[in-house]
Short mmCIF file of C-alpha atoms in Angstrom, two decimals:
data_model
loop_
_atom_site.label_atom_id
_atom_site.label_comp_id
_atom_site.label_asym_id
_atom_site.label_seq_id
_atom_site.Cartn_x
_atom_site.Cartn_y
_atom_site.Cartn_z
CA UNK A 1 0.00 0.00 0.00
CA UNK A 2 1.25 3.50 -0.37
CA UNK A 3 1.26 5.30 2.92
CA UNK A 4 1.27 8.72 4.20
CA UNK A 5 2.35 9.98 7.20
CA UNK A 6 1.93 13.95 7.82
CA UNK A 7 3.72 14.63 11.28
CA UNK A 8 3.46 17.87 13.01
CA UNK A 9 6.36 18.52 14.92
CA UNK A 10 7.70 21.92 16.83
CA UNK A 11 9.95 22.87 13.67
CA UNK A 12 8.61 21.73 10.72
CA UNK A 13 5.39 19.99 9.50
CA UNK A 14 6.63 16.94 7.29
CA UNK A 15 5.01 14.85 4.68
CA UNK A 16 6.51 11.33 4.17
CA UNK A 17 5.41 8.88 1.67
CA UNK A 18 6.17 5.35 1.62
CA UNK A 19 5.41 2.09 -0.66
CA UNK A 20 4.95 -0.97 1.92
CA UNK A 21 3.29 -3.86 3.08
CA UNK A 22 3.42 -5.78 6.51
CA UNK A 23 6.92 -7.74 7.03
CA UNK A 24 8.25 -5.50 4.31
CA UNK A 25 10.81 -2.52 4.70
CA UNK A 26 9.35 0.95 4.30
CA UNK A 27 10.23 2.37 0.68
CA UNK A 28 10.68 6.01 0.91
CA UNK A 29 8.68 7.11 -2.60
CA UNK A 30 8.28 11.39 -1.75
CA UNK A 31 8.60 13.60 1.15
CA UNK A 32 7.00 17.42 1.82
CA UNK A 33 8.12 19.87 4.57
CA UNK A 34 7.29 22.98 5.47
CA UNK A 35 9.23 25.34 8.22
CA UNK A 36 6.86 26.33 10.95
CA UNK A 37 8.61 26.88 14.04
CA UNK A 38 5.14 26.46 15.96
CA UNK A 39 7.26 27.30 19.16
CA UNK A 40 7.72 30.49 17.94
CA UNK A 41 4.25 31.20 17.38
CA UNK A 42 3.09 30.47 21.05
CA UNK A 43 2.26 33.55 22.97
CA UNK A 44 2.51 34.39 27.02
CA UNK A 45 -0.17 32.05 27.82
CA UNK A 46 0.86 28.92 25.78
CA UNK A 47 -1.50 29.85 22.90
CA UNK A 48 -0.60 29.24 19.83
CA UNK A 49 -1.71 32.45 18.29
CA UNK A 50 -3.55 33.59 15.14
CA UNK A 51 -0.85 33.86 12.86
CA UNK A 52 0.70 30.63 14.08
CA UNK A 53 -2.75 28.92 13.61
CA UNK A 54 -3.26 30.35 10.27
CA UNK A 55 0.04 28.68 9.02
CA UNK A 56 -0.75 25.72 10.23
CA UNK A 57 -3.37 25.52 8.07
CA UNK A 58 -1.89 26.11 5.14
CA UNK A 59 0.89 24.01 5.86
CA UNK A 60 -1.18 20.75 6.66
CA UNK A 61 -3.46 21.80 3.44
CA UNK A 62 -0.25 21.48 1.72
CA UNK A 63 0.66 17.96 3.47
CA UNK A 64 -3.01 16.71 2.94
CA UNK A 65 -2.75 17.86 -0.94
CA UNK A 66 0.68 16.87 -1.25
CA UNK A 67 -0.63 13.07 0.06
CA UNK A 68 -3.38 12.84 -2.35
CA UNK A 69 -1.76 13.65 -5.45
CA UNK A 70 0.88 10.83 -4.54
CA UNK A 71 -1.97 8.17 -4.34
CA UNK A 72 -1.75 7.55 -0.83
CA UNK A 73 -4.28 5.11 0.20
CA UNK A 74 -4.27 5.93 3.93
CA UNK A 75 -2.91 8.98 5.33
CA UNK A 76 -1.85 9.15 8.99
CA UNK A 77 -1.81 12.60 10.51
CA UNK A 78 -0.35 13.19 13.85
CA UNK A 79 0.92 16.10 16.14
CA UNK A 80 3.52 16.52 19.13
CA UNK A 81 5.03 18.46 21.39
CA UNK A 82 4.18 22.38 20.21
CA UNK A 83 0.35 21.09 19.67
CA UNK A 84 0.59 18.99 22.75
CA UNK A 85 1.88 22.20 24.85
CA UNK A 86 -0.29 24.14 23.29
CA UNK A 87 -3.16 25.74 26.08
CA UNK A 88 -5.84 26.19 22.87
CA UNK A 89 -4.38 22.61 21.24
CA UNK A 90 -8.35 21.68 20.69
CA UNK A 91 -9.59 24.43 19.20
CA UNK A 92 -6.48 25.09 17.13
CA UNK A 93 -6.81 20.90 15.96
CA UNK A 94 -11.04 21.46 15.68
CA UNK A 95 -9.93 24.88 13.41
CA UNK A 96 -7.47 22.29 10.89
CA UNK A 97 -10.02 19.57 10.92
CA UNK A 98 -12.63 21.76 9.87
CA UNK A 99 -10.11 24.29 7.22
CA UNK A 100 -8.19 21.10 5.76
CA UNK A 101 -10.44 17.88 6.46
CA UNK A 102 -6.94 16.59 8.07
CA UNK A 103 -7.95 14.96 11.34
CA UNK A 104 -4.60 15.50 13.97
CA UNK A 105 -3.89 13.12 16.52
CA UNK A 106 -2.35 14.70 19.46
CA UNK A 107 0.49 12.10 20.26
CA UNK A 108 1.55 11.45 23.60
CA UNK A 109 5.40 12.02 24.63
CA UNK A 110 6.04 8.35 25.89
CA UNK A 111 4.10 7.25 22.98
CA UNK A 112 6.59 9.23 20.45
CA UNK A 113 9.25 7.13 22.39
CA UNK A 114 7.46 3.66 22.30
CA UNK A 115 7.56 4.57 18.04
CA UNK A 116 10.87 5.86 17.48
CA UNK A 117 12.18 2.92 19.95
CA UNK A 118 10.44 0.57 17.52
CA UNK A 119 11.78 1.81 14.71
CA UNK A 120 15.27 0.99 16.16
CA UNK A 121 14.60 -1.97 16.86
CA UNK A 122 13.33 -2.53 13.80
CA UNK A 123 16.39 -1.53 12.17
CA UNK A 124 19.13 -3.04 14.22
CA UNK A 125 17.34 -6.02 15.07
CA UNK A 126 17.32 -8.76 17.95
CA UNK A 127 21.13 -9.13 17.89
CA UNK A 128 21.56 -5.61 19.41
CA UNK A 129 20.54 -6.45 22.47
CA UNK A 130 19.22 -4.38 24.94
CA UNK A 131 18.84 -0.62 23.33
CA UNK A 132 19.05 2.77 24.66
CA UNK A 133 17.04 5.58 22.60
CA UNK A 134 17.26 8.94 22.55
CA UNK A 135 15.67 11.64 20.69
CA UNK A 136 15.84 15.28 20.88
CA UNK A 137 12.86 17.43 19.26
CA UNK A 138 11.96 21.04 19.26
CA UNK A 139 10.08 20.45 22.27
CA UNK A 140 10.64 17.70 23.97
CA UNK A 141 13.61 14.85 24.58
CA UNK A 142 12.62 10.74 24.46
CA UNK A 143 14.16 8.35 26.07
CA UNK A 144 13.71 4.64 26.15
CA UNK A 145 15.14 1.19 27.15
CA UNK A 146 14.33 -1.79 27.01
CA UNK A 147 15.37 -5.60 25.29
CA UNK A 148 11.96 -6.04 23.26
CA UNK A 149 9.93 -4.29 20.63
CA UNK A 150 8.26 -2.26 23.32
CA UNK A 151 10.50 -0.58 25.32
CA UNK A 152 10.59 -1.38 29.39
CA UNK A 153 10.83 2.34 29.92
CA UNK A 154 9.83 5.24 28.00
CA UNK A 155 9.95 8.91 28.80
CA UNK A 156 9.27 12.38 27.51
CA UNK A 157 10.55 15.51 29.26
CA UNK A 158 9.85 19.06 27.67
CA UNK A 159 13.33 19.70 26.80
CA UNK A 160 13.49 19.80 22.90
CA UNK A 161 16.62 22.04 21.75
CA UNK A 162 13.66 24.74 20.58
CA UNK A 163 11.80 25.11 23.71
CA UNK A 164 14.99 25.46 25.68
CA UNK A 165 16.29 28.08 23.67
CA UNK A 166 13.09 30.23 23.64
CA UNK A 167 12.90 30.45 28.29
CA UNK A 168 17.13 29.70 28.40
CA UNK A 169 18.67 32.04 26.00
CA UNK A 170 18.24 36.07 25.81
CA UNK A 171 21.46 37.02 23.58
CA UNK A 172 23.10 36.15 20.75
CA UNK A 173 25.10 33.58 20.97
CA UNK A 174 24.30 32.83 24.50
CA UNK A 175 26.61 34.55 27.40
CA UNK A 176 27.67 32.22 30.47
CA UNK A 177 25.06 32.38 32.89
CA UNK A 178 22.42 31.83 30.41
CA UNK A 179 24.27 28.57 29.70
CA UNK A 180 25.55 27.87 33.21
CA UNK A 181 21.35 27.83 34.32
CA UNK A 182 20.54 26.12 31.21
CA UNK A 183 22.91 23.00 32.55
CA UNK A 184 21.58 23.25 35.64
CA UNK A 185 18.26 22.89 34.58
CA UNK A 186 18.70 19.71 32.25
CA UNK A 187 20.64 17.96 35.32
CA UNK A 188 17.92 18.58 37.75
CA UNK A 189 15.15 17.48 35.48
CA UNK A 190 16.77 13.83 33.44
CA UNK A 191 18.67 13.06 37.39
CA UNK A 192 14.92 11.03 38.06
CA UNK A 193 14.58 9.61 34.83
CA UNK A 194 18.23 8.64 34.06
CA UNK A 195 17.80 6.87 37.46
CA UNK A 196 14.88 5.05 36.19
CA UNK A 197 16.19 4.35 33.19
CA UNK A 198 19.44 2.98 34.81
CA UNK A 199 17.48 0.41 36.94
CA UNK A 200 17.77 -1.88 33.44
CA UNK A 201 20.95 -3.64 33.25
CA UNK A 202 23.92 -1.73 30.93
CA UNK A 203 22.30 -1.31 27.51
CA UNK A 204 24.06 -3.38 24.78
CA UNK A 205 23.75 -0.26 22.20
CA UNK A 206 22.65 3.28 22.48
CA UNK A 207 21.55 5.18 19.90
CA UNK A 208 20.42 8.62 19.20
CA UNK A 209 17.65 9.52 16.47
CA UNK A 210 16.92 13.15 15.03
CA UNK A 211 18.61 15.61 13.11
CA UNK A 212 19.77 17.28 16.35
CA UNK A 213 21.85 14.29 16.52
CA UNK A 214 22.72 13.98 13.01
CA UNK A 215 23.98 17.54 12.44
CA UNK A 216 25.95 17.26 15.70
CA UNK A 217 27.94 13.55 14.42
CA UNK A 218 28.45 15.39 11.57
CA UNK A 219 30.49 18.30 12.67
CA UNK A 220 31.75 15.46 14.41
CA UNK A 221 33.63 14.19 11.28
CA UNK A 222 30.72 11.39 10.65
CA UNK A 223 29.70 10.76 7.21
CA UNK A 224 27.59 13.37 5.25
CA UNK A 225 24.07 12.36 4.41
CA UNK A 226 24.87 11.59 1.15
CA UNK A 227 26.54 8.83 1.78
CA UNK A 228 23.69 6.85 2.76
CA UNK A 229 21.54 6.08 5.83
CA UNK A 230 23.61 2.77 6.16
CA UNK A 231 27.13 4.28 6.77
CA UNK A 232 28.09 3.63 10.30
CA UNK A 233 27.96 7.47 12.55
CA UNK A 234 28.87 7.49 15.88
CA UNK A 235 29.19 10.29 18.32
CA UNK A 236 31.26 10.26 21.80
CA UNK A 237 31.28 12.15 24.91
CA UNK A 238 34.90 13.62 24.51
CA UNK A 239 33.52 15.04 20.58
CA UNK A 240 30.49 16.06 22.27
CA UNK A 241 31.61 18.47 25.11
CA UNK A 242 34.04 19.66 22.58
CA UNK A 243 30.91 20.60 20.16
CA UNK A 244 29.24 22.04 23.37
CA UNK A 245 32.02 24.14 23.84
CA UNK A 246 32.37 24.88 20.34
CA UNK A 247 29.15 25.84 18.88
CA UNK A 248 27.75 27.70 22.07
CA UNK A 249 30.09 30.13 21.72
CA UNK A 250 28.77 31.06 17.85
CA UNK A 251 25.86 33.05 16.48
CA UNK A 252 23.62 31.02 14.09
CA UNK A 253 24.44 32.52 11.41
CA UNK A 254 27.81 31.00 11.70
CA UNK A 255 26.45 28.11 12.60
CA UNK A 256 24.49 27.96 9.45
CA UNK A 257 27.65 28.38 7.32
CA UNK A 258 28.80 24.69 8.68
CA UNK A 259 28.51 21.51 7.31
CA UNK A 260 25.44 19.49 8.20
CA UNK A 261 23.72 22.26 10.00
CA UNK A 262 20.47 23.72 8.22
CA UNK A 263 20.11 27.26 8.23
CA UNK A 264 16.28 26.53 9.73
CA UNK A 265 17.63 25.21 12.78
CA UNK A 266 21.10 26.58 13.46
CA UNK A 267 19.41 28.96 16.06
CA UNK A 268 18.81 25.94 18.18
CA UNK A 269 21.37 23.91 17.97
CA UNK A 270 23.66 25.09 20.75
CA UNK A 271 20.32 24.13 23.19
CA UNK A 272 20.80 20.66 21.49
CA UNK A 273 24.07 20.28 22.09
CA UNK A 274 24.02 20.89 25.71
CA UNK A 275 20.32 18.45 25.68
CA UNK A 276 22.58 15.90 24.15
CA UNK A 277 25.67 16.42 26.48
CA UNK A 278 23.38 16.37 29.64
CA UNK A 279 21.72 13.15 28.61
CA UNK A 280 24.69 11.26 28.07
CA UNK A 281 26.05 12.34 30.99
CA UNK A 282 23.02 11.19 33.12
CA UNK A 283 22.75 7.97 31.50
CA UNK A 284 26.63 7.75 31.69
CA UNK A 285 26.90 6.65 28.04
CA UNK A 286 30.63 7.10 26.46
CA UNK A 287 29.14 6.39 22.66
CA UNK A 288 25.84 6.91 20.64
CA UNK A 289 25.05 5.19 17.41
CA UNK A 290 23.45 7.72 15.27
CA UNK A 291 20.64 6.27 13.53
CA UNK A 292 18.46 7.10 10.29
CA UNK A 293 15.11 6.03 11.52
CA UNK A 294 12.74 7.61 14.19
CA UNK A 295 9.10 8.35 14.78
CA UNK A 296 7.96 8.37 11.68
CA UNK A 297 9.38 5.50 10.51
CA UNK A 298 8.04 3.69 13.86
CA UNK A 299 4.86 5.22 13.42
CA UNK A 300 4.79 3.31 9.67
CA UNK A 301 5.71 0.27 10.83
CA UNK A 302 3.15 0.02 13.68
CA UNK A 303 0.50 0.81 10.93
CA UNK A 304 1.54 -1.94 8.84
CA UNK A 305 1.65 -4.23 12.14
CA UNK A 306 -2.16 -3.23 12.43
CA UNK A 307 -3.62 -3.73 9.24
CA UNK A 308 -4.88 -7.27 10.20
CA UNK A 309 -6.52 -5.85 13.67
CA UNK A 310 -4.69 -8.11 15.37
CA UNK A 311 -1.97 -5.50 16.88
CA UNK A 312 -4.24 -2.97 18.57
CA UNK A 313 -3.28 -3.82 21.58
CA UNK A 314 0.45 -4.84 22.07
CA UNK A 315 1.05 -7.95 23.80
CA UNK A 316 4.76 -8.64 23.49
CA UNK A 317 6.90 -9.79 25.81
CA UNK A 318 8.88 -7.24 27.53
CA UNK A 319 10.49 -6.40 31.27
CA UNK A 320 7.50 -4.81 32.48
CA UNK A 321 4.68 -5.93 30.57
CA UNK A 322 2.28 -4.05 33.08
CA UNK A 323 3.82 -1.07 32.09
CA UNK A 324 2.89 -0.39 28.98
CA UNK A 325 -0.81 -0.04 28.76
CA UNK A 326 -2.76 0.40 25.49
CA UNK A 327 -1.44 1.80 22.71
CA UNK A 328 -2.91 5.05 20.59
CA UNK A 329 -4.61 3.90 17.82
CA UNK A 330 -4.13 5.85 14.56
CA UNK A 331 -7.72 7.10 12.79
CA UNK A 332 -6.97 10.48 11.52
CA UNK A 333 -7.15 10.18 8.17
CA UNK A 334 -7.25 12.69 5.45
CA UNK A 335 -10.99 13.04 4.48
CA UNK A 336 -10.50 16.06 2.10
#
């Protein structure tokens, strides 16, 4: 079947279409995005305001349109942390529904890290063991563990590299103190969680998902894009303090200028850097695998699990079973 899925995230609101069936690897056929910066668009009260609503809109009109002209035969629409945040999120979703006939799901946090741990799994397969995920967004970080499909432990703490810089950072780049309460901060709220998460023995691999990741292993010295999601990319500790150190201290304009660092998110990028530093230190990992996949990918692949009903609830085998409760079931679907 071809397959849409139109995610609404804090930056950008992206189209992805894929050819698949179940058991079969996700073919990438198109993909749409718009920049949105919906965290940008929230006023003093959490709303997202008129203008931000307005290009909302438009830009899921575009994803909806986008979907239907590439033949999608099911079109899965979903929304995260901005919308999630967001203190008018159900009139602002009614507002879409009614403008674009694009039904959003509001996701839930540990939900986006049940997916995107998934779609490791998925990827690396049994032999990796016992996994460690971690993905930094505009507005929130995920983090899960866990030796099954479903992970033992999954998390969501508002600390995406966008929402941090809007409340941490008043100048340009940021001066010491603003980065000084910034660390502070991040310690204080992943020291319960790591803790929680450490309770699992060692994980065999750790990964990290999202292009906060990607464009940070990059200045790194891993592999450019281009050659291929399959190249190995790693990033350490020692590289990443360096980075910290390194790109906190630059406007991002200059940032822009570097290698694997898009000019759309450049201004956030030093509050992903120290997200990414702080989490590594609080789950004292040394190494991340940088992987391709995340939630939309995982959000694909439980679709395709689904198609025969017989997934709706998942049952797997996992360290705490009693954990994991029922998971959301996808019915937005593009009606227009």
């Amino acid at each position: 079947m071809r397959l849409g899925v139109l995610d609404v995230g804090s930056n950008t609101v992206h189209l992805l279409v894929v050819d698949a069936h179940r058991g079969a690897h996700p073919t990438p056929m198109t993909s749409d995005k718009t920049q949105l910066r919906l965290t940008d668009h929230l006023d003093d009260t959490g709303a997202l305001t008129t203008a931000g609503s307005d290009a909302l809109v438009r830009a899921v009109e575009r994803g909806g349109a986008a979907a239907a002209a590439a033949g999608c035969e099911d079109l899965i629409a979903f929304a995260t942390s901005a919308l999630r945040d967001a203190t008018n999120s159900a009139a602002v979703l009614e507002r879409v529904r009614q403008r674009t006939g694009v039904g959003l799901e509001v996701l839930p946090g540990e939900d986006e890290a049940r997916y995107t741990f998934l779609a490791v799994r998925r990827w690396y397969g049994w032999s990796a063991g016992r996994l460690l995920v971690l993905d930094i967004g505009g507005g929130s970080l995920e983090l899960a563990t866990g030796i099954d499909e479903q992970p033992a432990v999954a998390a969501s703490l508002p600390l995406g590299a966008a929402r941090l810089t809007r409340d941490f950072f008043r100048t340009d780049p940021p001066g010491r103190k603003e980065i000084e309460a910034l660390r502070e901060h991040l310690d204080a709220e992943l020291a319960p969680v790591a803790k929680e998460l450490r309770r699992s023995n060692p994980p065999d691999l750790a990964v990290g998902t999202s292009k906060t990741f990607r464009s940070l292993a990059r200045l790194a010295g891993a592999a450019p894009s281009g050659a291929g999601p399959r190249v190995r990319r790693t990033l350490t500790d020692v590289a990443l303090r360096q980075l910290a150190a390194f790109v906190t201290r630059m406007s991002p304009g200059d940032l822009a200028e570097l290698e694997g660092v898009s000019a759309s998110r450049a201004h956030q990028l030093a509050a992903g850097a120290l997200v990414a530093e702080a989490a590594m230190r609080a789950l004292r990992v040394p190494q991340l695998e940088i992987y391709p996949w995340a939630l939309r990918e995982g959000v694909i692949l439980r679709r395709l699990d689904t198609l025969d009903g017989t997934a709706q609830i998942d049952r797997s085998a996992q360290d705490a079973p009693e954990r994991l409760g029922r998971l959301t079931t996808y019915e937005a679907r593009c009606t227009g």
